[in-house]
């Protein structure tokens, strides 16, 4: 009987191990930066991924821009030949992607800090500790992901009558620096002895949702570091099988599906869904924002990577601008002025449709266009492309410091501009 029990347990263990997916590796994968000069090159460049197995790291917008592309060893010579034939100039910016990823390996057992990247469990344990230690924090589960993971919020309020600033992180799974920065800021707000940070917590309420996409985030740690979307099966298939996920920052119901690269391809990284507001994660976020009295939340800031931008509404157009766009530009300029003082990082600011690329259905545009929050933005964090989405963990603290300094200046300018009136 004991032998049978042992064999049964061994069988269960073997089955569990067999079912646990192994993390994808990128040994000798290169990251290319292609410089697309004109519309003719652009139209041909858009077709490359249909014929060669490559991973384009960000949406393809217009000409006169560079685009970063991951290519495995089997396709590198073919890819280089295609670029040569198209007369598209390029450079190799990462020789071995796996070696770069290994620079930010995750210690599952390390306590929460901002020297390394952490798994979801460590982040959530740290939130629990903070919530237990400070009675001015109101901590909630605002909803659950497709796979049932909680989506957590923390509201910091020390005085009645304050207006609020909302910080949102990691709606895109692969952008680890996002939640790392949002939790860095939250830690400063809670634990810093800096007089200015203490004043900010006395005069303003802070609402923080550090992890909008927990399923995707876990998937990037356990299976696929390059994953961007959530993990809901979206009902489509391709030659590799069922397709998963919606780009949740393309699924908000404000000019949804009006513009964007490959937002209609259900198996690509930027699929915005068959209709808006389909994802339970963003519905939970929207319901949470809507649960507060109108006029209470006065600033909404979504944190992303990369490029060092302060992106303002609107994203769906490069010719249409919000009524108070000039005011928002002055506030964004204050952030850039504050951030550059820390380590010299230069942030460019302006409407996202103008500076970055035209795309619809983003959180910041919904917050402005639907909820009427007078200052909204996307902060695209470090860097400008040397490491891109794979920023080494030894830069987390510097990013946190420069963004915190920028945030101080932003809030001061927003107050001067009457945003919190």
Coordinates of C-alpha atoms in Angstrom, one line a residue:
X1 CA 0.0 0.0 0.0
X2 CA 2.8 2.4 0.9
X3 CA 4.6 1.6 -2.4
X4 CA 1.4 2.4 -4.3
X5 CA 1.0 5.7 -2.4
X6 CA 4.6 6.7 -3.2
X7 CA 4.2 5.8 -6.8
X8 CA 0.9 7.8 -7.0
X9 CA 2.6 10.8 -5.5
X10 CA 5.5 10.5 -7.8
X11 CA 3.1 10.3 -10.8
X12 CA 1.3 13.4 -9.6
X13 CA 4.6 15.3 -9.2
X14 CA 5.7 14.2 -12.7
X15 CA 2.4 15.3 -14.1
X16 CA 2.7 18.7 -12.4
X17 CA 6.2 19.2 -13.7
X18 CA 5.2 18.1 -17.2
X19 CA 2.4 20.7 -17.2
X20 CA 4.5 23.6 -15.9
X21 CA 5.7 25.5 -19.0
X22 CA 9.4 26.3 -19.2
X23 CA 10.5 29.8 -19.8
X24 CA 11.4 30.7 -23.3
X25 CA 15.1 31.5 -23.9
X26 CA 16.6 33.9 -26.4
X27 CA 20.2 32.8 -26.7
X28 CA 21.9 34.5 -29.6
X29 CA 18.8 36.4 -30.6
X30 CA 19.7 39.8 -31.8
X31 CA 17.8 43.1 -31.5
X32 CA 18.0 45.2 -34.7
X33 CA 17.2 48.9 -35.0
X34 CA 15.9 49.6 -38.5
X35 CA 15.7 53.2 -39.8
X36 CA 12.7 53.6 -42.1
X37 CA 13.0 56.7 -44.1
X38 CA 10.0 57.0 -46.4
X39 CA 6.5 55.6 -47.1
X40 CA 7.7 53.2 -49.7
X41 CA 10.1 51.6 -47.3
X42 CA 7.5 51.7 -44.6
X43 CA 4.9 49.7 -46.6
X44 CA 7.4 47.0 -47.4
X45 CA 8.8 46.9 -43.8
X46 CA 5.2 46.3 -42.5
X47 CA 5.1 43.1 -44.5
X48 CA 8.3 41.6 -43.1
X49 CA 6.7 39.9 -40.1
X50 CA 4.3 38.1 -42.5
X51 CA 7.2 36.2 -44.1
X52 CA 10.0 36.0 -41.5
X53 CA 9.6 35.0 -37.9
X54 CA 10.5 38.2 -36.1
X55 CA 9.2 40.1 -33.0
X56 CA 8.6 43.8 -33.6
X57 CA 8.9 45.5 -30.3
X58 CA 6.6 48.5 -30.8
X59 CA 3.9 49.7 -33.1
X60 CA 4.8 50.7 -36.6
X61 CA 3.8 54.3 -37.1
X62 CA 5.1 56.6 -39.8
X63 CA 8.3 57.0 -41.8
X64 CA 11.4 58.8 -40.6
X65 CA 11.5 56.6 -37.5
X66 CA 13.5 53.7 -36.1
X67 CA 11.9 50.3 -35.2
X68 CA 13.4 47.7 -32.9
X69 CA 13.0 44.0 -34.0
X70 CA 14.1 40.8 -32.3
X71 CA 15.3 38.1 -34.7
X72 CA 16.4 34.6 -33.9
X73 CA 19.6 33.0 -35.2
X74 CA 17.8 31.1 -38.0
X75 CA 16.4 34.2 -39.6
X76 CA 19.1 36.8 -39.0
X77 CA 20.8 36.5 -42.4
X78 CA 17.4 36.5 -44.2
X79 CA 16.3 39.6 -42.2
X80 CA 19.5 41.4 -43.0
X81 CA 19.1 40.6 -46.7
X82 CA 15.6 41.9 -46.7
X83 CA 16.6 45.2 -45.1
X84 CA 19.5 45.5 -47.6
X85 CA 17.1 44.9 -50.5
X86 CA 14.7 47.5 -49.2
X87 CA 17.7 49.9 -48.6
X88 CA 16.6 50.2 -45.0
X89 CA 19.6 51.1 -42.8
X90 CA 20.0 49.2 -39.6
X91 CA 22.2 48.5 -36.6
X92 CA 22.4 45.7 -34.1
X93 CA 21.8 47.1 -30.7
X94 CA 21.7 43.9 -28.7
X95 CA 24.0 41.0 -29.8
X96 CA 22.6 38.4 -27.4
X97 CA 19.1 39.1 -25.9
X98 CA 19.4 36.3 -23.4
X99 CA 22.6 37.7 -21.9
X100 CA 20.8 41.1 -21.5
X101 CA 17.8 39.4 -19.9
X102 CA 20.1 37.5 -17.5
X103 CA 21.3 40.9 -16.2
X104 CA 17.9 41.3 -14.6
X105 CA 17.2 37.8 -13.3
X106 CA 14.6 37.6 -10.6
X107 CA 15.3 36.4 -7.1
X108 CA 12.0 34.7 -6.0
X109 CA 13.0 34.8 -2.4
X110 CA 14.5 38.3 -2.1
X111 CA 12.5 40.7 0.0
X112 CA 10.9 43.7 -1.7
X113 CA 13.4 46.3 -2.7
X114 CA 14.2 48.5 -5.8
X115 CA 17.5 46.9 -6.7
X116 CA 16.0 43.9 -8.5
X117 CA 12.7 42.9 -10.3
X118 CA 10.3 40.9 -8.2
X119 CA 7.5 38.4 -8.9
X120 CA 3.9 39.3 -8.2
X121 CA 3.8 37.4 -4.9
X122 CA 6.6 39.6 -3.5
X123 CA 5.0 42.8 -4.7
X124 CA 1.6 41.8 -3.2
X125 CA 3.2 40.7 0.1
X126 CA 4.9 44.1 0.4
X127 CA 1.5 45.8 -0.2
X128 CA 0.0 43.7 2.5
X129 CA 2.8 44.7 4.9
X130 CA 2.3 48.4 4.2
X131 CA -1.4 48.2 4.6
X132 CA -1.1 46.4 7.9
X133 CA 1.4 49.0 9.3
X134 CA -0.3 52.3 8.3
X135 CA -3.8 53.2 9.2
X136 CA -4.0 56.0 6.7
X137 CA -3.9 53.4 3.9
X138 CA -7.1 52.0 2.5
X139 CA -6.3 48.8 0.6
X140 CA -8.8 47.0 -1.6
X141 CA -9.1 44.3 -4.2
X142 CA -10.9 46.2 -7.0
X143 CA -11.4 43.1 -9.2
X144 CA -9.9 39.9 -10.5
X145 CA -8.1 39.0 -13.7
X146 CA -9.2 36.4 -16.2
X147 CA -7.2 33.7 -14.3
X148 CA -8.6 34.9 -10.9
X149 CA -5.7 36.9 -9.6
X150 CA -6.6 39.9 -7.5
X151 CA -6.1 43.5 -8.8
X152 CA -5.0 45.5 -5.8
X153 CA -5.3 49.2 -5.0
X154 CA -3.9 51.4 -2.3
X155 CA -5.4 54.8 -1.3
X156 CA -3.3 57.1 0.8
X157 CA -5.3 59.8 2.6
X158 CA -4.3 61.7 5.7
X159 CA -6.7 64.6 5.5
X160 CA -10.4 65.0 4.5
X161 CA -11.1 67.3 1.6
X162 CA -8.0 66.5 -0.4
X163 CA -8.1 66.0 -4.2
X164 CA -6.5 62.9 -5.5
X165 CA -3.8 61.7 -8.0
X166 CA -4.1 58.2 -9.4
X167 CA -1.0 56.2 -10.5
X168 CA -1.5 53.1 -12.7
X169 CA 1.1 50.5 -13.5
X170 CA 1.8 47.4 -15.6
X171 CA -1.1 47.3 -17.9
X172 CA 1.4 45.9 -20.4
X173 CA 2.9 42.7 -19.0
X174 CA 6.5 43.0 -20.3
X175 CA 7.1 46.5 -19.0
X176 CA 8.5 45.4 -15.6
X177 CA 9.9 48.9 -14.9
X178 CA 6.4 50.2 -14.7
X179 CA 5.2 48.4 -11.5
X180 CA 8.8 48.8 -10.1
X181 CA 8.5 52.6 -10.5
X182 CA 5.0 52.8 -9.2
X183 CA 5.8 50.8 -6.1
X184 CA 9.0 52.9 -5.6
X185 CA 6.8 56.1 -5.6
X186 CA 4.3 54.5 -3.2
X187 CA 7.2 53.6 -0.9
X188 CA 8.4 57.1 -1.0
X189 CA 5.0 58.5 -0.2
X190 CA 4.6 56.1 2.7
X191 CA 8.1 55.9 4.2
X192 CA 10.3 58.8 3.0
X193 CA 11.4 61.3 5.6
X194 CA 11.8 63.9 2.8
X195 CA 9.8 67.0 3.8
X196 CA 8.4 67.6 0.3
X197 CA 7.2 64.0 0.1
X198 CA 5.6 64.3 3.5
X199 CA 3.9 67.5 2.4
X200 CA 2.5 65.8 -0.7
X201 CA 0.9 63.1 1.4
X202 CA -0.7 65.7 3.7
X203 CA -2.1 67.9 0.9
X204 CA -3.1 65.3 -1.7
X205 CA -4.7 61.9 -1.7
X206 CA -2.9 59.2 -3.7
X207 CA -4.5 56.3 -5.3
X208 CA -2.2 53.6 -6.6
X209 CA -3.0 50.5 -8.8
X210 CA 0.4 49.0 -9.3
X211 CA -0.6 45.9 -11.3
X212 CA -3.4 46.1 -13.8
X213 CA -2.3 43.0 -15.6
X214 CA -1.3 40.3 -13.1
X215 CA -1.9 37.3 -15.4
X216 CA 0.3 38.7 -18.1
X217 CA 2.9 39.8 -15.6
X218 CA 3.2 36.3 -14.1
X219 CA 3.4 34.9 -17.6
X220 CA 6.4 37.1 -18.4
X221 CA 8.1 35.7 -15.3
X222 CA 7.3 32.0 -15.9
X223 CA 6.9 31.5 -19.7
X224 CA 7.4 34.4 -22.1
X225 CA 9.4 37.5 -21.2
X226 CA 8.1 39.3 -24.3
X227 CA 4.4 38.9 -23.5
X228 CA 2.4 42.2 -23.7
X229 CA -1.3 41.5 -23.4
X230 CA -3.5 39.8 -20.8
X231 CA -4.1 36.1 -20.9
X232 CA -7.7 35.6 -21.9
X233 CA -8.2 33.3 -24.9
X234 CA -9.6 35.6 -27.5
X235 CA -11.5 33.1 -29.6
X236 CA -9.1 33.1 -32.6
X237 CA -6.4 30.6 -33.8
X238 CA -3.5 30.6 -36.1
X239 CA -1.0 28.0 -37.2
X240 CA 0.5 27.7 -33.7
X241 CA -2.9 27.2 -32.0
X242 CA -5.3 29.3 -29.9
X243 CA -4.5 33.0 -29.7
X244 CA -4.5 34.6 -26.3
X245 CA -4.9 38.1 -25.0
X246 CA -6.1 41.6 -25.6
X247 CA -3.9 44.7 -25.5
X248 CA -5.8 46.3 -22.7
X249 CA -4.4 49.8 -23.4
X250 CA -6.2 49.5 -26.7
X251 CA -9.6 48.4 -25.3
X252 CA -10.9 51.5 -23.5
X253 CA -14.1 52.9 -25.0
X254 CA -12.9 56.3 -26.1
X255 CA -12.3 56.4 -29.9
X256 CA -11.8 52.7 -29.7
X257 CA -10.3 51.0 -32.8
X258 CA -9.9 54.3 -34.7
X259 CA -6.2 53.9 -35.2
X260 CA -3.2 51.7 -34.4
X261 CA -0.8 49.2 -35.8
X262 CA -2.2 45.7 -36.1
X263 CA -5.0 46.3 -33.5
X264 CA -7.3 44.1 -35.6
X265 CA -5.0 41.1 -35.8
X266 CA -6.1 38.9 -32.9
X267 CA -2.9 36.9 -32.7
X268 CA -0.6 39.9 -32.6
X269 CA 0.7 41.9 -29.6
X270 CA -1.6 44.9 -30.1
X271 CA -5.0 43.4 -30.7
X272 CA -7.5 45.8 -29.2
X273 CA -10.4 43.3 -29.1
X274 CA -13.5 42.8 -31.1
X275 CA -15.3 45.5 -29.2
X276 CA -14.3 47.9 -26.4
X277 CA -14.5 47.3 -22.7
X278 CA -14.3 43.5 -23.0
X279 CA -11.6 42.8 -20.5
X280 CA -12.5 42.3 -16.8
X281 CA -9.2 43.9 -15.7
X282 CA -10.0 47.2 -17.3
X283 CA -13.6 47.0 -16.3
X284 CA -12.5 46.6 -12.8
X285 CA -10.2 49.7 -13.2
X286 CA -12.9 51.7 -14.8
X287 CA -15.5 50.8 -12.1
X288 CA -12.9 51.7 -9.4
X289 CA -12.2 55.1 -10.9
X290 CA -16.0 55.7 -11.3
X291 CA -16.6 54.8 -7.7
X292 CA -15.2 58.1 -6.6
X293 CA -17.1 61.3 -6.6
X294 CA -16.8 63.3 -9.8
X295 CA -14.1 65.9 -9.5
X296 CA -12.2 64.0 -6.8
X297 CA -9.5 62.5 -9.0
X298 CA -7.7 65.4 -10.7
X299 CA -4.7 63.7 -12.2
X300 CA -4.3 60.3 -13.8
X301 CA -0.9 59.0 -14.6
X302 CA -0.2 55.7 -16.4
X303 CA 3.3 54.3 -16.3
X304 CA 4.8 52.5 -19.3
X305 CA 8.1 51.8 -21.1
X306 CA 9.9 53.1 -22.9
X307 CA 11.2 56.2 -24.6
X308 CA 11.2 58.9 -21.9
X309 CA 8.0 60.7 -22.9
X310 CA 5.2 62.5 -21.1
X311 CA 2.4 61.6 -23.5
X312 CA -0.8 63.7 -23.3
X313 CA -4.2 63.2 -24.8
X314 CA -5.1 62.5 -27.5
X315 CA -3.8 59.3 -28.9
X316 CA -6.3 58.8 -31.7
X317 CA -5.3 61.9 -33.6
X318 CA -2.4 64.1 -34.5
X319 CA -4.5 67.0 -35.4
X320 CA -7.1 67.1 -32.6
X321 CA -6.1 68.4 -29.1
X322 CA -7.9 68.7 -25.7
X323 CA -9.3 72.1 -24.8
X324 CA -6.7 72.6 -22.0
X325 CA -3.8 71.2 -24.0
X326 CA -1.6 74.3 -23.4
X327 CA -2.2 74.0 -19.7
X328 CA -1.3 70.3 -19.8
X329 CA 1.8 71.1 -21.8
X330 CA 3.0 73.4 -19.0
X331 CA 2.4 70.8 -16.4
X332 CA 4.3 68.1 -18.5
X333 CA 7.2 70.5 -19.0
X334 CA 7.4 70.9 -15.2
X335 CA 7.7 67.1 -14.9
X336 CA 10.5 67.1 -17.5
X337 CA 12.3 69.9 -15.8
X338 CA 12.2 68.1 -12.4
X339 CA 13.2 64.7 -13.8
X340 CA 16.2 65.9 -15.7
X341 CA 17.9 67.3 -12.6
X342 CA 18.4 63.9 -11.0
X343 CA 20.5 62.1 -13.6
X344 CA 20.1 64.1 -16.8
X345 CA 17.4 62.0 -18.3
X346 CA 15.5 64.1 -20.9
X347 CA 11.7 63.6 -21.2
X348 CA 9.9 64.8 -24.3
X349 CA 6.3 65.9 -23.8
X350 CA 3.3 66.4 -26.0
X351 CA 0.2 64.7 -27.4
X352 CA 0.8 61.0 -27.9
X353 CA -0.7 61.0 -31.4
X354 CA 1.7 63.7 -32.3
X355 CA 4.9 62.5 -30.6
X356 CA 4.7 58.8 -30.6
X357 CA 2.1 57.2 -32.9
X358 CA -1.6 57.4 -33.5
X359 CA -3.5 54.8 -31.5
X360 CA -6.9 54.5 -30.0
X361 CA -8.4 53.1 -26.8
X362 CA -5.8 54.1 -24.2
X363 CA -6.4 54.6 -20.5
X364 CA -5.2 58.2 -20.4
X365 CA -7.6 59.2 -23.1
X366 CA -10.5 57.4 -21.4
X367 CA -9.7 59.1 -18.1
X368 CA -9.7 62.5 -19.8
X369 CA -12.4 62.1 -22.4
X370 CA -14.9 60.0 -20.5
X371 CA -14.2 60.8 -16.8
X372 CA -13.3 64.4 -17.3
X373 CA -10.0 64.2 -15.2
X374 CA -8.3 67.5 -16.2
X375 CA -4.7 66.2 -16.3
X376 CA -3.9 62.8 -17.7
X377 CA -0.8 61.4 -19.2
X378 CA 1.3 58.3 -20.0
X379 CA 4.8 58.4 -18.6
X380 CA 7.1 56.4 -20.8
X381 CA 10.0 55.5 -18.6
X382 CA 13.7 54.8 -19.4
X383 CA 15.3 54.5 -21.7
X384 CA 15.5 55.8 -25.2
X385 CA 16.3 52.4 -26.7
X386 CA 19.6 51.1 -25.6
X387 CA 17.9 48.5 -23.4
X388 CA 14.3 49.3 -24.2
X389 CA 11.8 47.0 -22.6
X390 CA 14.6 45.0 -20.9
X391 CA 16.0 47.8 -18.7
X392 CA 18.5 46.2 -16.3
X393 CA 17.5 46.1 -12.7
X394 CA 20.4 48.2 -11.5
X395 CA 18.6 51.2 -13.0
X396 CA 15.3 50.8 -11.1
X397 CA 16.3 53.1 -8.2
X398 CA 17.6 55.8 -10.6
X399 CA 14.3 55.6 -12.5
X400 CA 12.3 55.9 -9.3
X401 CA 14.3 58.9 -8.1
X402 CA 14.1 60.8 -11.4
X403 CA 10.4 60.1 -11.7
X404 CA 9.7 61.1 -8.1
X405 CA 11.6 64.4 -8.7
X406 CA 9.5 65.0 -11.8
X407 CA 6.3 64.2 -9.9
X408 CA 7.1 66.8 -7.3
X409 CA 7.5 69.4 -9.9
X410 CA 4.4 68.3 -11.8
X411 CA 2.2 68.5 -8.8
X412 CA 3.5 71.9 -7.9
X413 CA 2.8 73.2 -11.4
X414 CA -0.6 71.5 -11.6
X415 CA -1.5 73.2 -8.3
X416 CA -0.4 76.6 -9.7
X417 CA -2.5 75.9 -12.8
X418 CA -5.6 75.3 -10.7
X419 CA -5.9 71.6 -11.4
X420 CA -6.7 70.8 -7.8
X421 CA -9.3 73.6 -7.3

